[in-house]
Short mmCIF file of C-alpha atoms and ligand atoms in Angstrom, two decimals:
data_model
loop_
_atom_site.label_atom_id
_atom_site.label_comp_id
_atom_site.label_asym_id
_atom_site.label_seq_id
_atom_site.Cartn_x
_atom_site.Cartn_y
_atom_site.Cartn_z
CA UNK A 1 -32.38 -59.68 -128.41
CA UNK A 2 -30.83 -61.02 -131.46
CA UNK A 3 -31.24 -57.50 -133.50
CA UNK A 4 -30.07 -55.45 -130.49
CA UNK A 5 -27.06 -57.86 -130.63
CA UNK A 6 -26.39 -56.93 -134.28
CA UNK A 7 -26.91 -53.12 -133.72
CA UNK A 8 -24.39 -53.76 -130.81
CA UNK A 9 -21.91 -55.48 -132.80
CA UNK A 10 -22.42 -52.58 -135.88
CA UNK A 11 -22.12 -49.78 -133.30
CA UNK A 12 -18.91 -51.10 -131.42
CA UNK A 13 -16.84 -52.03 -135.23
CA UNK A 14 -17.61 -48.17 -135.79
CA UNK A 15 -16.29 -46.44 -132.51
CA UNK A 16 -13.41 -48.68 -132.39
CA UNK A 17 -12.33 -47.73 -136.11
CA UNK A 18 -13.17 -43.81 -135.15
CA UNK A 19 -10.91 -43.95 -132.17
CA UNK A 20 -8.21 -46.31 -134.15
CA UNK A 21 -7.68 -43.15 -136.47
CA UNK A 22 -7.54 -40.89 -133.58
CA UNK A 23 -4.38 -43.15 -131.96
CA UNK A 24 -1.52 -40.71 -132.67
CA UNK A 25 1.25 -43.04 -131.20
CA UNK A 26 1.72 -46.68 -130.50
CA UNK A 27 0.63 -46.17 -126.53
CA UNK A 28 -2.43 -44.68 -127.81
CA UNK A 29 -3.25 -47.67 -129.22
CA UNK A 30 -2.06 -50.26 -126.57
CA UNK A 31 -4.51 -48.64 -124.65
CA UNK A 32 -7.55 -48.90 -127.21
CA UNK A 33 -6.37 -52.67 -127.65
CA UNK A 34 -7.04 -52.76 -123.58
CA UNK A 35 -10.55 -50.51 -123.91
CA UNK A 36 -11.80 -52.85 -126.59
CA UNK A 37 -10.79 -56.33 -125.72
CA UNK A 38 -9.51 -56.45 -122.38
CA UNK A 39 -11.44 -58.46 -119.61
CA UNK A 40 -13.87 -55.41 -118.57
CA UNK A 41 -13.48 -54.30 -122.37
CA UNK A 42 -17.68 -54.59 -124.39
CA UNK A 43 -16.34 -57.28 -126.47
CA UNK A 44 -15.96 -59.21 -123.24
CA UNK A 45 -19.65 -57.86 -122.21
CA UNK A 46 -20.77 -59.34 -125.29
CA UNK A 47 -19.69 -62.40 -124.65
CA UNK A 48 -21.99 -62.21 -121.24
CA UNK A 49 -24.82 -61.32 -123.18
CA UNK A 50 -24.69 -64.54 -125.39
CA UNK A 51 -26.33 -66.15 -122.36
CA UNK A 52 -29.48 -64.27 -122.91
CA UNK A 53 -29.78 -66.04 -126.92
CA UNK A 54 -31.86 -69.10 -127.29
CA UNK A 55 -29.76 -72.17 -127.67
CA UNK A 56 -30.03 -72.03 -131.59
CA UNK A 57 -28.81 -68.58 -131.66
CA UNK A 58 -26.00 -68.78 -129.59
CA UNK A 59 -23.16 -70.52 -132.04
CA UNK A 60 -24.34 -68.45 -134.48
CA UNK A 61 -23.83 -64.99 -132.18
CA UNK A 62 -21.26 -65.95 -130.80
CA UNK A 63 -19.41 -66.67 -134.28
CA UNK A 64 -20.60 -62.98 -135.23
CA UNK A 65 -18.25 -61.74 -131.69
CA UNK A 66 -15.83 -64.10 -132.46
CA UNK A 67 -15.08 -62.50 -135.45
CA UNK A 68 -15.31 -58.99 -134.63
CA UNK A 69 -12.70 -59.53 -131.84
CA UNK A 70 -10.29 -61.27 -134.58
CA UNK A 71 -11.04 -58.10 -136.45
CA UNK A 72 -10.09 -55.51 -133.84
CA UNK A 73 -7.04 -57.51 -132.90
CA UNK A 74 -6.11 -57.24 -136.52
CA UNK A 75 -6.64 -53.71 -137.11
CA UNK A 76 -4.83 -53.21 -133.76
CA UNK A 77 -1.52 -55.25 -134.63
CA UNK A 78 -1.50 -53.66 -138.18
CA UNK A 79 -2.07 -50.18 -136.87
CA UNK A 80 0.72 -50.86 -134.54
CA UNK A 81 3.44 -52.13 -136.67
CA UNK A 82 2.79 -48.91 -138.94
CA UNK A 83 2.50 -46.75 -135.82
CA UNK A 84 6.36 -48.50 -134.65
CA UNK A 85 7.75 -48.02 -138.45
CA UNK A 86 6.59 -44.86 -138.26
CA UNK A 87 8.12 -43.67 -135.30
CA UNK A 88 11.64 -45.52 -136.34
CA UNK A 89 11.80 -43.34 -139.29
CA UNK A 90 11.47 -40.04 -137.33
CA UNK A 91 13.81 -41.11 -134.48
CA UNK A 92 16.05 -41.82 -137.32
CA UNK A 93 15.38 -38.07 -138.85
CA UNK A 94 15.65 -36.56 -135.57
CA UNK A 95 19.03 -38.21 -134.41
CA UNK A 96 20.74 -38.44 -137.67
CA UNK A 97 24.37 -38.14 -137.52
CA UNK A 98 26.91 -36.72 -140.06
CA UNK A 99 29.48 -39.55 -139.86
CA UNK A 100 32.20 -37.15 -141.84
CA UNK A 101 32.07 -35.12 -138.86
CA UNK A 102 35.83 -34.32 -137.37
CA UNK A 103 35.68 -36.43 -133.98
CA UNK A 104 35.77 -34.33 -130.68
CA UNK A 105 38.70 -35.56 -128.92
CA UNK A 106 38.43 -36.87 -124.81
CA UNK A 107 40.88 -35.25 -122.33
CA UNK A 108 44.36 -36.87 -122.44
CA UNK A 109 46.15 -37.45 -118.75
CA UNK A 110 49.70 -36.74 -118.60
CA UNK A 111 52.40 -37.90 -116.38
CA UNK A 112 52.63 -35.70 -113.07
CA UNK A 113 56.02 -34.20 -113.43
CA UNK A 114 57.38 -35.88 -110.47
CA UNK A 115 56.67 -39.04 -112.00
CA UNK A 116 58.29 -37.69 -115.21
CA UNK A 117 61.04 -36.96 -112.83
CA UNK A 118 61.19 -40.20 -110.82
CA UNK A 119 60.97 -42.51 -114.20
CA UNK A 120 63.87 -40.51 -115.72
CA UNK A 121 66.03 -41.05 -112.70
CA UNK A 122 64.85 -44.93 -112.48
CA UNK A 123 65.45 -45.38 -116.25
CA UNK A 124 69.25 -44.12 -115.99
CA UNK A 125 69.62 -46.09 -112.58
CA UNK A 126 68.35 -49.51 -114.29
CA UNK A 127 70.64 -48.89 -116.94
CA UNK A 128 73.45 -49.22 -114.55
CA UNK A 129 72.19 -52.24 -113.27
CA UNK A 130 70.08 -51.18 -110.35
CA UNK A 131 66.92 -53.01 -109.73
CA UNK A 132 64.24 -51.56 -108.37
CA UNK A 133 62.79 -52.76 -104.76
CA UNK A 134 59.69 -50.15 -102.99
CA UNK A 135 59.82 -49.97 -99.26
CA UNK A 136 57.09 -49.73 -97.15
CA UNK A 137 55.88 -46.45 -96.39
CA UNK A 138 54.42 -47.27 -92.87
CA UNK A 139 57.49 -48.79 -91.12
CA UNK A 140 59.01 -49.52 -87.73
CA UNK A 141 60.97 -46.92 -86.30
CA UNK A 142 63.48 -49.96 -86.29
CA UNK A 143 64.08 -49.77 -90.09
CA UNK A 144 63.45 -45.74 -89.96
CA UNK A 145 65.94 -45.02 -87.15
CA UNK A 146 67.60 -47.62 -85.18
CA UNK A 147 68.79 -50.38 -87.83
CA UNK A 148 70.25 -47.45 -89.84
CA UNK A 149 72.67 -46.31 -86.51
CA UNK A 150 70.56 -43.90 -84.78
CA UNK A 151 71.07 -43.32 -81.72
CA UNK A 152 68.53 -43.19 -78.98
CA UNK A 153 68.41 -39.36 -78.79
CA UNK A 154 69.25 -38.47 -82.26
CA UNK A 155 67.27 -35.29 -82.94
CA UNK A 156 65.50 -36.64 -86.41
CA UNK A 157 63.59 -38.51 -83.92
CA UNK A 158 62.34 -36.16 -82.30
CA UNK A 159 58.19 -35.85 -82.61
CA UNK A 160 58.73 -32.62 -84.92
CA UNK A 161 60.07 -34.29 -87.95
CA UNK A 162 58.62 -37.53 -87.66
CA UNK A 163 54.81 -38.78 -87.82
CA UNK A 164 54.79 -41.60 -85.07
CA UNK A 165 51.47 -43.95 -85.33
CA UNK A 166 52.57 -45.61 -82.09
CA UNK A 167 55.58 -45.98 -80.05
CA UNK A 168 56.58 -48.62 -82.91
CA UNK A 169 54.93 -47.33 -86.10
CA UNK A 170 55.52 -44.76 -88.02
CA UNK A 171 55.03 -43.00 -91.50
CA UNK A 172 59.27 -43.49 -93.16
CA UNK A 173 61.12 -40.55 -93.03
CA UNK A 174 63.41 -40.75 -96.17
CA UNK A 175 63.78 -43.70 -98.43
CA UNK A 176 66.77 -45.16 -96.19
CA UNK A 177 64.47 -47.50 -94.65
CA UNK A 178 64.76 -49.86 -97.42
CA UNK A 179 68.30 -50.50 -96.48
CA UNK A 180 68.53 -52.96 -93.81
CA UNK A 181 65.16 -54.90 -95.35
CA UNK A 182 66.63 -55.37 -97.99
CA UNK A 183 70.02 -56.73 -96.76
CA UNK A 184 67.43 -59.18 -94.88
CA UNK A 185 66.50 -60.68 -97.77
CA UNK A 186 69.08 -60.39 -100.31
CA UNK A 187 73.10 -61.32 -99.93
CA UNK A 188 75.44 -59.18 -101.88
CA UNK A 189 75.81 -58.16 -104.69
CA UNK A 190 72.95 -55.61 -104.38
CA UNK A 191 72.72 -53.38 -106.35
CA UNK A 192 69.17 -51.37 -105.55
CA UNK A 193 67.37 -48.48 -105.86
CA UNK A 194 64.43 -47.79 -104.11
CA UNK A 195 61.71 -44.75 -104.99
CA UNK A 196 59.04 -43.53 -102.93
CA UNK A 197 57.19 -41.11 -100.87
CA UNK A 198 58.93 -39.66 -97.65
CA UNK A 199 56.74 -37.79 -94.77
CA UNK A 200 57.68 -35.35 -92.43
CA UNK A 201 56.16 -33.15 -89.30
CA UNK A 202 57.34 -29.82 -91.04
CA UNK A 203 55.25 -26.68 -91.62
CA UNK A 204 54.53 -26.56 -95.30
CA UNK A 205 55.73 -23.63 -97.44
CA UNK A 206 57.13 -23.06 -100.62
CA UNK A 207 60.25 -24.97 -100.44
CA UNK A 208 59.06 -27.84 -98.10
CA UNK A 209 55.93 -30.26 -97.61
CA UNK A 210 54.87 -32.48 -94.95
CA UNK A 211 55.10 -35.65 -98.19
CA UNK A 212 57.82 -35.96 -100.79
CA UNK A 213 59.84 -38.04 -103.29
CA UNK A 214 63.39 -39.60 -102.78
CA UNK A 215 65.18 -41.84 -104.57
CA UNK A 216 67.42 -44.00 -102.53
CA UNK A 217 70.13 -46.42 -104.49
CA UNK A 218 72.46 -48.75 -102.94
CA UNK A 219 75.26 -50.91 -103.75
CA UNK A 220 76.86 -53.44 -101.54
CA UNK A 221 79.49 -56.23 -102.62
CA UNK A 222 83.21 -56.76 -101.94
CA UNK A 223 85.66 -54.10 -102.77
CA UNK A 224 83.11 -51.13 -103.31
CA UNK A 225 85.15 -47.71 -102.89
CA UNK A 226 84.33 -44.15 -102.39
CA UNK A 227 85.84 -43.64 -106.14
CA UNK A 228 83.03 -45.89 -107.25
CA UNK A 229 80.66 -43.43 -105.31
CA UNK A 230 81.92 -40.67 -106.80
CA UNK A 231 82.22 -42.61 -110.63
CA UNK A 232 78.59 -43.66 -110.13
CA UNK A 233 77.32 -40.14 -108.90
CA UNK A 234 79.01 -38.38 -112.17
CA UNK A 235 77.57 -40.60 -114.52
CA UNK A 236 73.99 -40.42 -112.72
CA UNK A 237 73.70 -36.82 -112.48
CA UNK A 238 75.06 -36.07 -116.28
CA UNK A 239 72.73 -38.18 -117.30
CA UNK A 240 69.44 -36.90 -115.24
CA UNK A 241 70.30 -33.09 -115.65
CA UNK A 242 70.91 -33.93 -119.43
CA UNK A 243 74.53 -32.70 -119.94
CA UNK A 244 78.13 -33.13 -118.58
CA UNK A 245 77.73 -31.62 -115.12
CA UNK A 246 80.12 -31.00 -112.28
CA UNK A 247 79.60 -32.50 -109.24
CA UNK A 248 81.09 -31.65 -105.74
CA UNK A 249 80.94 -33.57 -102.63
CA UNK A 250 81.93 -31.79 -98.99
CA UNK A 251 81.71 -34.15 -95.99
CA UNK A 252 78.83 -34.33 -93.87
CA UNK A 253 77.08 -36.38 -91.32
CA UNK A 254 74.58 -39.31 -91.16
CA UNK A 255 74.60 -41.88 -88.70
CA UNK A 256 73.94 -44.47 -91.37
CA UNK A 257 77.04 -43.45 -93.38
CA UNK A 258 80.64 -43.36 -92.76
CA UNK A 259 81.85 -41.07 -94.03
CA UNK A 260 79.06 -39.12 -95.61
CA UNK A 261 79.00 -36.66 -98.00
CA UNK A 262 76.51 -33.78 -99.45
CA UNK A 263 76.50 -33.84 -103.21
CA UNK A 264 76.39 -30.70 -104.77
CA UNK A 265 75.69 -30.32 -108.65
CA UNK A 266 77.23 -26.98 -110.61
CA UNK A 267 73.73 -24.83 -110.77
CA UNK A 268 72.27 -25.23 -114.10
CA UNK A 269 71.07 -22.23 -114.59
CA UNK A 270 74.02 -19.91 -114.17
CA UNK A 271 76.47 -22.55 -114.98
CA UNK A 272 78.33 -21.58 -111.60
CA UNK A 273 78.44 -17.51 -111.94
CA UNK A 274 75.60 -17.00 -109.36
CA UNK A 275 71.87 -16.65 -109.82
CA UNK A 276 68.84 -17.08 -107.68
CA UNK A 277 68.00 -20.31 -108.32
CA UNK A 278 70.79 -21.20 -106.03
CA UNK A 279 71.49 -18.60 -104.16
CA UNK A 280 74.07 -16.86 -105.88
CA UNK A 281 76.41 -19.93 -104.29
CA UNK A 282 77.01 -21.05 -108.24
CA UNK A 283 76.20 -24.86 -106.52
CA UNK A 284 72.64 -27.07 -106.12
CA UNK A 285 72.63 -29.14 -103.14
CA UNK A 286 71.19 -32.67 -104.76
CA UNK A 287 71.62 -35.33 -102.60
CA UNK A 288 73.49 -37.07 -99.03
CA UNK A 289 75.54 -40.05 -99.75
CA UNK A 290 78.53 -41.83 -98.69
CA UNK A 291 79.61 -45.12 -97.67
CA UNK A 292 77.10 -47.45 -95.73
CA UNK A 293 78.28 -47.55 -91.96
CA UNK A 294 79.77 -51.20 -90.92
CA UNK A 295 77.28 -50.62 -88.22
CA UNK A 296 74.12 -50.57 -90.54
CA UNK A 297 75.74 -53.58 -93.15
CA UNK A 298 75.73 -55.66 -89.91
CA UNK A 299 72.05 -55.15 -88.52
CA UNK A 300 71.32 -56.21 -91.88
CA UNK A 301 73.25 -59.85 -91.64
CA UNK A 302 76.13 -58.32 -93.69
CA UNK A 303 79.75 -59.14 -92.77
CA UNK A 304 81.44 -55.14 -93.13
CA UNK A 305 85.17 -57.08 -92.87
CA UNK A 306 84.13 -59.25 -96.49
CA UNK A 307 81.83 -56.23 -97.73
CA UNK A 308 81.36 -52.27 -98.31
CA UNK A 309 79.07 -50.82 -100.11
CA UNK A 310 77.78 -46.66 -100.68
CA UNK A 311 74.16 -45.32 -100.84
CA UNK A 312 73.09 -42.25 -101.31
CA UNK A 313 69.28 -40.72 -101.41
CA UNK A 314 68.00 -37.45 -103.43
CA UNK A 315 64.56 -35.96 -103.45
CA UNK A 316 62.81 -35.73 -106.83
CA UNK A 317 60.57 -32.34 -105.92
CA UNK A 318 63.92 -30.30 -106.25
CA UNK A 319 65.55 -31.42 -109.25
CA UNK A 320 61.69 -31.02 -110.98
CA UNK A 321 61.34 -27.93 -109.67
CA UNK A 322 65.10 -27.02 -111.53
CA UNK A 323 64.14 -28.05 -114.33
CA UNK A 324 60.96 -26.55 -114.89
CA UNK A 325 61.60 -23.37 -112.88
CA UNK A 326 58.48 -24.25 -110.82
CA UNK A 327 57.95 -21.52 -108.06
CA UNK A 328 56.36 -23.18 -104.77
CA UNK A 329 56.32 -26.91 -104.17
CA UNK A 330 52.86 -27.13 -103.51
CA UNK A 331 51.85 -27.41 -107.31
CA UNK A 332 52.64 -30.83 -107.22
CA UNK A 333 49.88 -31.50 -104.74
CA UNK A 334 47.08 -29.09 -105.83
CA UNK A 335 46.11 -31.09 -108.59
CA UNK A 336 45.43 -28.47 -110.62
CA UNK A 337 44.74 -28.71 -114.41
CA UNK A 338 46.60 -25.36 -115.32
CA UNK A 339 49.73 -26.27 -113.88
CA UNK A 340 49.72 -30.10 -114.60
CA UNK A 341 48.70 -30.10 -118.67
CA UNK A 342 52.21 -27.55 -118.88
CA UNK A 343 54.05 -30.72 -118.67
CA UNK A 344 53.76 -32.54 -121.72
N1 LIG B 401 68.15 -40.30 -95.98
C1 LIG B 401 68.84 -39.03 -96.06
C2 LIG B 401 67.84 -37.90 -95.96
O1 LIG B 401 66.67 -38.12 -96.16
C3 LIG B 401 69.58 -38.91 -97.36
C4 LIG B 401 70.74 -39.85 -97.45
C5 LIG B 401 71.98 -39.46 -97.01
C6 LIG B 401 70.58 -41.11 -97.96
C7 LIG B 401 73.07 -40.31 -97.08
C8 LIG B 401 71.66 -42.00 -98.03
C9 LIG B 401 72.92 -41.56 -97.58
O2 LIG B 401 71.54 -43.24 -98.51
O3 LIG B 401 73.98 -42.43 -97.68
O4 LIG B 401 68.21 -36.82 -95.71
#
């Protein structure tokens, strides 16, 4: 018994050092550290054996397996931390980096040019003492229609142009609905201008698309005159189209104004001689405007005997598309790289 014990002990040091120089990586030799000395592992049958020795043999054997396991465990952990280091350094080799190497730069976004658009006009409107106020988009065909003087059968109600959600809700029309909220909450002076996005039941084509930008801007206080319409509308303009432009008004028609007016800018393409841009007319229709209907100041709690005020609302599509000579409207919406990265 004893000497077979010894030849065991002899025979197992010897495969388990043959197979630790086989172990190529370190899960190689986690699982030779599990062969050897894991609960079904021989070292363990050892152990069992010891049962088999006389009583005087027994401390003495099991001292012997005692100290082979400490051995293997050893070996194992020392093979292992070599096997790890090793494996660092060629991870290292194989993902070395050359940190003088020109960075690779991300994709930049850039402002959509209707924002580009929008900001400019906001920026110039601020800096005439506007402050901005956003309507809601979803609205009441109160605030759409009937608190700005529409009548009952006014054709702009009609189901073509307008996106009902119910008999009261609907998706705004044009940025007018901001109007009588606002005079809700805010006695005059007011001084606002309100941006957002506009929807309408059209057929979409090059020049026109069921959503769109306007830019409304209002100002209400005592003593406000067409001339300071017409002052404010100059200055505005010159400023967004980036030179001294000519402006033209001709009368027109919205319930909500009275009188209203179509604003016209001199084209700025042909400088008034004619081109296709607008029609060979010499003019570019920009915007409605005029002076807010008494009717309108007093559904919004305003007293049109102390108070007048004029408003007037422009789409931002159009003047982008001026300036950048864009073809069809529906670029803005495509969301396509090519077109958008041209605006810097
Ligand atoms: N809301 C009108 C439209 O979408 C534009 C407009 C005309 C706005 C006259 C105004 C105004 O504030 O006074 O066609």
């Amino acid at each position: 018994m004893a000497a077979s014990l010894i030849d065991q002990i002899g025979q197992l040091r010897t495969h388990f050092i043959k197979e630790l120089q086989d172990a190529a990586n370190s899960k190689d030799l986690e699982n030779l550290k599990v062969k050897y000395l894991g609960k079904k592992g021989p070292i363990q049958s050892l152990m069992m054996e010891l049962k088999n020795c006389t009583t005087e043999e027994r401390p003495h054997f099991g001292k012997l397996i005692n100290d082979l396991k400490e051995e293997l465990v050893s070996h194992c952990e020392n093979s292992l931390a070599r096997l790890k280091n090793q494996e660092m350094v060629d991870r290292f080799e194989k993902e070395w980096l050359d940190p003088t190497l020109p960075g690779r730069r991300g994709p930049l976004g850039r402002e959509h040019p209707v924002t580009q658009m929008l900001n400019h006009a906001l920026d110039i409107l601020i800096g005439m003492g506007f402050s901005v106020r956003l309507g809601p988009d979803v609205d009441t065909d109160y605030y759409n229609f009937g608190g700005l003087n529409f009548a009952k059968d006014h054709p702009a109600r009609d189901m073509q142009d307008t996106f009902y959600l119910s008999t009261k809700w609907l998706l705004r029309t044009h940025t007018s609905n901001t109007q009588v909220h606002t005079m809700e909450n805010f006695s005059p002076p007011i001084r606002v201008v309100a941006p957002g996005r506009c929807f309408r039941n059209e057929t979409t084509s090059a020049r026109s698309h069921v959503f769109f930008h306007q830019v409304e801007a209002f100002y209400i206080d005592k003593h406000v005159t067409f001339a300071d319409l017409f002052s404010t509308m100059d200055e505005f303009w010159s400023k967004l189209l980036g030179e001294k432009v000519k402006t033209r008004f001709r009368p027109s028609y919205f319930p909500f104004t009275e009188p209203g007016l179509e604003v016209d800018v001199l084209c700025t393409r042909c400088k008034g001689s004619g081109c296709r841009i607008c029609k060979h007319t010499g003019w570019l229709e920009v915007c409605g405007a005029g002076m807010i209907h008494p009717n309108v100041l007093r559904k919004g709690g305003i007293d049109p005997e102390v108070y007048s005020g004029f408003a007037w609302g422009m789409g931002i599509e159009r003047p982008a598309i001026l300036k950048h000579q864009i073809p069809d409207i529906r670029y803005f919406t495509q969301n396509d790289m090519k077109f958008l990265t041209q605006f810097a």
